[in-house]
Coordinates of C-alpha atoms and ligand atoms in Angstrom, one line a residue:
X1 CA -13.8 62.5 13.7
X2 CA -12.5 60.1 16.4
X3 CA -9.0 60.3 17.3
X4 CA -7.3 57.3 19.1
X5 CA -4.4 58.8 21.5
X6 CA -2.4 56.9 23.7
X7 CA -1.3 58.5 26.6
X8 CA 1.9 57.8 28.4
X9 CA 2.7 60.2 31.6
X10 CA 5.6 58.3 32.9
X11 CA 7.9 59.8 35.2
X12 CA 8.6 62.6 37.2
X13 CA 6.5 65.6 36.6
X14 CA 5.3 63.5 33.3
X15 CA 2.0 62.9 34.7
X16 CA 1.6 66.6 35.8
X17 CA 2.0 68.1 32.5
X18 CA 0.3 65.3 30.2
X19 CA -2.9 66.5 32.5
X20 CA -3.2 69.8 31.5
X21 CA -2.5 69.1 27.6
X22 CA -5.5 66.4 28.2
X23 CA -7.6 69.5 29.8
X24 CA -6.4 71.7 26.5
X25 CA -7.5 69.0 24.3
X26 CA -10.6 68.1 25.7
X27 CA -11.9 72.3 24.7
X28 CA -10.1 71.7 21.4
X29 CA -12.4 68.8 21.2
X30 CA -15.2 70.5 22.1
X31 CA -14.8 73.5 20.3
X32 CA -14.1 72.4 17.0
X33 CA -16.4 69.4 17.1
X34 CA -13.7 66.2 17.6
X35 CA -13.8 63.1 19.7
X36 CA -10.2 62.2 21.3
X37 CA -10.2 59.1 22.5
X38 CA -7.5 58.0 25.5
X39 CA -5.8 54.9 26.6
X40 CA -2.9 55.3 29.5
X41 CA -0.1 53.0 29.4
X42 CA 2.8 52.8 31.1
X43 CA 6.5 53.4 30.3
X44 CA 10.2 54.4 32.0
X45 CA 10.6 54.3 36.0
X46 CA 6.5 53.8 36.8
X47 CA 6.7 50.9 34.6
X48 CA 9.8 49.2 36.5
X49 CA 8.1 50.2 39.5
X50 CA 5.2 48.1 38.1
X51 CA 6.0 45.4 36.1
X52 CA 9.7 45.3 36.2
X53 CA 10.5 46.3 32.8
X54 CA 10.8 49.7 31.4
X55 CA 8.6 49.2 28.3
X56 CA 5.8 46.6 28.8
X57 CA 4.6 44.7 25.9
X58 CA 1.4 46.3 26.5
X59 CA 2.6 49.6 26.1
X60 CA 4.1 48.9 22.7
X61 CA 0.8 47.0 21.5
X62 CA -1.7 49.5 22.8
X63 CA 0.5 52.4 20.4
X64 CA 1.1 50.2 17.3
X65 CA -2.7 50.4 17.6
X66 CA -3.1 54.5 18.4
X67 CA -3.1 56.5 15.6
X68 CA -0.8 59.1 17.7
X69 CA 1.2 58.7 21.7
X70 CA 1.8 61.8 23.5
X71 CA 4.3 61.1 26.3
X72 CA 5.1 63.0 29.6
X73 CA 8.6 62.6 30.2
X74 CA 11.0 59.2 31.5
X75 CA 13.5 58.6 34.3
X76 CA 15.0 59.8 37.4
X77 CA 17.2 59.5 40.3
X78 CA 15.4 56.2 42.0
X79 CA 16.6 54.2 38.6
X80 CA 19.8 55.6 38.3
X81 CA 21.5 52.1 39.4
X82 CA 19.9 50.3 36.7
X83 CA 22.1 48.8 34.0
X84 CA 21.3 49.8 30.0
X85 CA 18.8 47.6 29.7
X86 CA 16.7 48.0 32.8
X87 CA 16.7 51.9 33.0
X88 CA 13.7 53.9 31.9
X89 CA 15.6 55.7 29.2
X90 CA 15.5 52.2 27.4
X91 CA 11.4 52.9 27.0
X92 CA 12.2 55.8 24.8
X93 CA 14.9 53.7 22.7
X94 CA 12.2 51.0 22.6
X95 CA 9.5 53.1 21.7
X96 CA 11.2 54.8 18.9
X97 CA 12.9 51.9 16.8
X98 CA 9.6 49.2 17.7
X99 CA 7.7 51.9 16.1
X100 CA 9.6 53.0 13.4
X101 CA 9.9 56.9 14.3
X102 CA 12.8 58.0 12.3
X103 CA 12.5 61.1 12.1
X104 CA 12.4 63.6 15.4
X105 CA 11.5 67.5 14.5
X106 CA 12.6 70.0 17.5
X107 CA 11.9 73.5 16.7
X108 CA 13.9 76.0 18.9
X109 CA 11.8 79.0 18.9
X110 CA 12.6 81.9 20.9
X111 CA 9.3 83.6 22.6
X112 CA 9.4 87.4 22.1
X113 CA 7.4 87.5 25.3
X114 CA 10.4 85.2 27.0
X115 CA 13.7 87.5 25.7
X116 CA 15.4 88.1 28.2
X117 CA 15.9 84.3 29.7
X118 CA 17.5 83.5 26.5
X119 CA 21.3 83.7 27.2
X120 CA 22.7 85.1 24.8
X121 CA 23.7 89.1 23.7
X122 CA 20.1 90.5 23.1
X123 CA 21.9 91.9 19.6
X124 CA 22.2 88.1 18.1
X125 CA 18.7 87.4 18.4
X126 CA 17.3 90.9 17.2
X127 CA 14.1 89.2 14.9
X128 CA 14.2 86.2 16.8
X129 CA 15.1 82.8 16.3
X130 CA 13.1 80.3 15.0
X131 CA 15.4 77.1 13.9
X132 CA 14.2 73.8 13.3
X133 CA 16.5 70.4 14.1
X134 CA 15.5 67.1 12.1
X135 CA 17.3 64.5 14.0
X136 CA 17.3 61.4 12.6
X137 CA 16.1 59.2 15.4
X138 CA 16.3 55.2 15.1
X139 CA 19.8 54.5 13.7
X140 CA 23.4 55.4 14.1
X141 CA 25.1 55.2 17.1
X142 CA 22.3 54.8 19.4
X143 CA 21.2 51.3 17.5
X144 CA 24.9 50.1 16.2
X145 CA 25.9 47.2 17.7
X146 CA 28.0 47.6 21.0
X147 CA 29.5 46.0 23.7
X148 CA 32.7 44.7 25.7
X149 CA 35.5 42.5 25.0
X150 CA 35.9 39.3 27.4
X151 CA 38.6 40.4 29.7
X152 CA 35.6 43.8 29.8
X153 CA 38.5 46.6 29.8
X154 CA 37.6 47.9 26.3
X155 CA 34.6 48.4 24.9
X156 CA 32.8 49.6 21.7
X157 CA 29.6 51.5 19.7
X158 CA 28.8 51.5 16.4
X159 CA 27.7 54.2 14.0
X160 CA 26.5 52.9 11.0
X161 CA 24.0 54.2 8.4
X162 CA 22.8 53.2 5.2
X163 CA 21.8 55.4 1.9
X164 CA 17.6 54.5 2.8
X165 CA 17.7 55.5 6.3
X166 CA 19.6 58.9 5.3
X167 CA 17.5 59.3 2.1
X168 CA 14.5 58.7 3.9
X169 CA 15.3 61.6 7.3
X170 CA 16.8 64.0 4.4
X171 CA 14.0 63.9 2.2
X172 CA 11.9 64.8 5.4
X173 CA 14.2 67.9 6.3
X174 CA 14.1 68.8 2.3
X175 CA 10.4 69.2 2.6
X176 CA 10.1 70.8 5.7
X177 CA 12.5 73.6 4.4
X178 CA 10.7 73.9 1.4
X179 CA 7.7 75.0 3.9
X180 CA 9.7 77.3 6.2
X181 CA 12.6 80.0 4.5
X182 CA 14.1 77.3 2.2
X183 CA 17.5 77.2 4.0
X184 CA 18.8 73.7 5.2
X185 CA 22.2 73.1 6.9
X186 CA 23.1 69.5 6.7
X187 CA 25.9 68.6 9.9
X188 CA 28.3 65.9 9.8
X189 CA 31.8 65.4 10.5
X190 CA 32.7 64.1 6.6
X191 CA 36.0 65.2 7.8
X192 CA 36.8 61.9 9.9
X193 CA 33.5 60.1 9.7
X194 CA 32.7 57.2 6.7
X195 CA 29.0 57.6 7.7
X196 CA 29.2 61.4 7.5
X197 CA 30.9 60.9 3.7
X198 CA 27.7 58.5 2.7
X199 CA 25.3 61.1 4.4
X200 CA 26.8 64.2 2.4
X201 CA 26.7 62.5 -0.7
X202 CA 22.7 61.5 -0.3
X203 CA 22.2 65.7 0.8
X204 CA 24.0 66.8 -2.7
X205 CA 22.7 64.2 -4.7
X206 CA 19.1 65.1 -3.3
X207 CA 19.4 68.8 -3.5
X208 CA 18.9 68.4 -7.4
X209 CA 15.3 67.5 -6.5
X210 CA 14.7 70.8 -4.3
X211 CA 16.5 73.7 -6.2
X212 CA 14.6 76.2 -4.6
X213 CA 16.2 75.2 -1.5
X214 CA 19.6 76.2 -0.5
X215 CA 22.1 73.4 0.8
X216 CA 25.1 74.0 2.7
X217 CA 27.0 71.5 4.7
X218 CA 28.5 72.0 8.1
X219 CA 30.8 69.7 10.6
X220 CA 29.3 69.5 13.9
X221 CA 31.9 71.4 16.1
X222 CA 31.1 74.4 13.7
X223 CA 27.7 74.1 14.3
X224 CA 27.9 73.7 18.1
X225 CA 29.9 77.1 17.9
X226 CA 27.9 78.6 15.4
X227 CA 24.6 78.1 17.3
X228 CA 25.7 80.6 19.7
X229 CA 27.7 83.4 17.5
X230 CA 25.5 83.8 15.1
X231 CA 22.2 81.3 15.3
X232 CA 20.0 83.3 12.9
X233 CA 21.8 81.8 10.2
X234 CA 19.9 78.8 10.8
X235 CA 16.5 77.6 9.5
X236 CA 16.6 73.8 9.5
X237 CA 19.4 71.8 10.8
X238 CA 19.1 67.8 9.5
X239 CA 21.7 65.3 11.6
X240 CA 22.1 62.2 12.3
X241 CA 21.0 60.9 15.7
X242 CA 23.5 61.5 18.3
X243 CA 24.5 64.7 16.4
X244 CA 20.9 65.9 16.6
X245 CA 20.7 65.3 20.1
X246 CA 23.6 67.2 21.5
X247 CA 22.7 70.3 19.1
X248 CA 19.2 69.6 19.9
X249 CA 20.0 70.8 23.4
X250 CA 22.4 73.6 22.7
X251 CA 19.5 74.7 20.4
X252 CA 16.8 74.6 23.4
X253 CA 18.8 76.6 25.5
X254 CA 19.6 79.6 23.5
X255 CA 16.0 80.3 23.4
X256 CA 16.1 80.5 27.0
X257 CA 13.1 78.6 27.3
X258 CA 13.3 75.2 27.6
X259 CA 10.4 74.2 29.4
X260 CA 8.2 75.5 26.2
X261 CA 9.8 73.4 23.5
X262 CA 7.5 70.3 22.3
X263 CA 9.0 67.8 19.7
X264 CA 7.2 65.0 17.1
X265 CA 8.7 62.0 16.6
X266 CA 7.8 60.7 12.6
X267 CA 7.8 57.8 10.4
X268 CA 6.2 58.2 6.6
X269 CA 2.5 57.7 7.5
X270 CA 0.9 59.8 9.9
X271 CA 1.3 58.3 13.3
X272 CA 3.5 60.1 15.9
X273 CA 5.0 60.4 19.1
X274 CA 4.9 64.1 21.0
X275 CA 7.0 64.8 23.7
X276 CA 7.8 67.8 25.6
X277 CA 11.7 68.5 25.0
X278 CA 12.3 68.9 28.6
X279 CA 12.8 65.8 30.9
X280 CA 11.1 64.6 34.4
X281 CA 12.1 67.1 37.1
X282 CA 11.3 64.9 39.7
X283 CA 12.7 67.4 42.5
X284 CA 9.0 69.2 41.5
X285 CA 6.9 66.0 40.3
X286 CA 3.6 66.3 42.1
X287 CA 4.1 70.5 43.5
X288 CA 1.8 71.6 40.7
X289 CA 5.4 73.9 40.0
X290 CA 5.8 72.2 36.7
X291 CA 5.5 74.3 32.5
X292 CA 3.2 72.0 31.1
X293 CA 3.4 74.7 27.9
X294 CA 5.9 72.3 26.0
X295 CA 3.4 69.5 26.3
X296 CA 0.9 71.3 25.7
X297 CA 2.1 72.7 22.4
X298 CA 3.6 69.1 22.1
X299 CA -1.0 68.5 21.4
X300 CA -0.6 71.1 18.7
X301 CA 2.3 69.3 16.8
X302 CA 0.3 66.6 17.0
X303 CA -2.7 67.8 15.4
X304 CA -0.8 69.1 13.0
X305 CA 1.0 66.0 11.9
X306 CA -0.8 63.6 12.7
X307 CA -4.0 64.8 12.3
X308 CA -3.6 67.2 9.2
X309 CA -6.1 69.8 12.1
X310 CA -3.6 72.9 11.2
X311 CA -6.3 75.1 12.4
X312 CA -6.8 73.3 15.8
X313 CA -2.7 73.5 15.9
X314 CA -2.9 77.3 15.6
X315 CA -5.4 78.0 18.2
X316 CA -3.4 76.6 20.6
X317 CA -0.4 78.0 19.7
X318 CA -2.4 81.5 19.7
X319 CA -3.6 80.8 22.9
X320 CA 0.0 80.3 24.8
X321 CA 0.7 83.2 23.2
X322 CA -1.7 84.7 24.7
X323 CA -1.2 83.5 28.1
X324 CA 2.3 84.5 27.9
X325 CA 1.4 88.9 26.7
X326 CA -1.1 88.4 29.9
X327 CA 2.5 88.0 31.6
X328 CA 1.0 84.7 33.2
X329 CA 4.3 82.5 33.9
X330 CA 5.6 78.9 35.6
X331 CA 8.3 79.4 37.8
X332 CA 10.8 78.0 35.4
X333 CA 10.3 81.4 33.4
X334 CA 9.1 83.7 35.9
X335 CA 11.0 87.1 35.8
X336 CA 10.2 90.6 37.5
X337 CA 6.6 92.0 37.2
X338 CA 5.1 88.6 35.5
X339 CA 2.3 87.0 37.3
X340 CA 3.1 83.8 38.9
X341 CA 1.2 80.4 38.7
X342 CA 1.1 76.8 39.0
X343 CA 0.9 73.8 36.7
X344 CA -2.7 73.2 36.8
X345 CA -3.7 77.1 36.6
X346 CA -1.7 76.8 33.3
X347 CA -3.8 74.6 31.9
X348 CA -6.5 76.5 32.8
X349 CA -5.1 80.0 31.4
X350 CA -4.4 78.3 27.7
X351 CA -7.7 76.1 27.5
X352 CA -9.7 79.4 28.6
X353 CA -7.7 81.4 25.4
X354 CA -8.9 78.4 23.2
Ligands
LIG401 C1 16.5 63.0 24.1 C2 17.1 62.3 25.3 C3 17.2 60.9 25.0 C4 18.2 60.7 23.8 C5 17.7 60.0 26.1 C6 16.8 60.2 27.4 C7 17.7 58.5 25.8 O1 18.3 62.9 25.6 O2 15.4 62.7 23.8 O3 17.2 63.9 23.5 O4 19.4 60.6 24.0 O5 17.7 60.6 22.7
LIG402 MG1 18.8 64.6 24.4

């Protein structure tokens, strides 16, 4: 099987990290018998640099025609001037609505081996956490319309949704549950929002197909507090977009290990986007200091759900762990008595645990 994958490094330390998931794949590909095929295109900062616009044409043709992207990460300091349409952030936006990717899974998994970085009272995560965030991804607030009135002292965003596009990211999170411990939290704030009314009546309405599952509904402040009394009471989280990423973060963090958390990016086919959760560091782009474990497990969400390869998925998965009980670390989450290495070594360490 040949598997067309376009890469996009981007910014920062994106072009660090997308390297060694491109070393892990090529001994998946070996291994278990698969041909990956690469194109590199170019999107966020590099892309300004290059052709003055933050998502070339190109880049958005060469995906539509991938059956998968795998992206490094966008932005930094030198584009920081830029007005909204010009910065690098705008690539992401672009990539995500051209191509349709509605739906955004970010699991916040706490590594036993990685404990004691997560920041919270060692009692709340006794078992561990394991929560995964459905963020709904190419509507509300980021894609309402918005702009300034004439005289340019007030200004204005727009949240809007309608039944399909929540019906479509719900049904998604439904199914996902139904995979994992069958509990789904569903966050809105129905208490002042019209959108959040019309999103809580598609979850109830919905829940009749998926009895086995059980619903409860939460307003996003709770959440946010929630997430760090008492996060185990969470298995998936579905939200709309700007929702999803704010507790998308908070979510990252209690686990203490940000720079290991990979994301997919989902529409109803098969085709995906994979990005690490972490952004471009570019105070460390190009010092071989950077994790590239999120983008690396970033290839093994993609095998998985883009290329139905759940056994490829697991081997790499199995094989951070791995790395990680051989108390091999990044700086990002070195502690006392772990052995310390670089970016590319890394790569090394997992592909050698393939
Ligand atoms: C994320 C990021 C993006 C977002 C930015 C960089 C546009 O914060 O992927 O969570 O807000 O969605
Ligand atoms: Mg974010």
């Amino acid at each position: 099987m040949k598997m067309r994958i376009a890469l996009i490094p981007g910014d920062g330390i994106g072009p660090d990290i997308v390297a060694e998931a491109v070393k892990v794949m090529g001994v998946v590909g070996t291994k278990f018998g698969h041909k990956f095929d690469y194109s590199f295109y170019l999107a966020g900062g590099v892309a300004i640099d290059t052709v003055g616009h933050p998502l070339p044409e190109s880049t958005m043709l060469g995906c539509q025609d991938a059956e998968a992207v795998l992206l490094g990460a966008v932005g930094g300091p030198k584009w920081d001037h830029l007005g909204g349409e010009q910065r690098p952030e705008k690539a992401l936006l672009g990539l995500r609505g051209g191509l349709g990717l509605f739906c955004n899974l970010r699991p916040a998994i706490l590594y036993s081996q990685l404990s004691d970085a997560c920041p919270l009272k060692q009692e709340l995560i006794e078992g561990g956490l394991d929560i995964m965030v459905v963020r709904e991804l190419t509507g509300g607030i980021y894609f309402g319309e918005r702009g300034r009135n004439e005289a340019k002292d007030r200004a204005f965003d727009t949240m809007a949704y309608s039944v399909s596009e929540v019906e479509r990211i719900v049904r998604m999170a439904f199914d996902i549950a139904m995979k994992r411990n069958k509990r789904l939290t569903s966050v809105d704030k129905a208490n002042i929002l019209e959108t959040s009314r019309l999103w809580r009546s598609v979850v109830d309405k919905m829940a009749n197909d998926y009895p086995e599952v059980a619903v409860n509904h939460m307003y996003v402040d709770n959440v946010a507090m929630q997430l760090v009394r008492n996060p185990r009471q969470f298995d998936v989280i579905v939200t709309e977009n700007m929702f999803g990423d704010i507790l998308s973060d908070e979510a990252s963090m209690i686990t203490g290990s940000i720079g290991m958390l990979p994301s997919a990016s989902l529409r109803a086919d098969s085709f995906g986007m994979y990005e690490p959760i972490h952004g471009s560091a570019p105070d460390i782009a190009g010092q071989d200091k950077a994790n590239p474990i999120a983008t690396i497990l970033s290839v093994a969400m993609m095998l998985r759900y883009t290329f139905s390869l759940s056994k490829e998925a697991d081997a790499i998965e199995a094989a951070v762990g791995k790395v990680l009980d051989a108390r091999w670390r990044t700086t990002d989450i070195m502690s006392k008595g772990m052995r310390l290495v670089g970016t590319k070594e890394m790569g090394t360490l997992v592909a050698q645990q393939i």
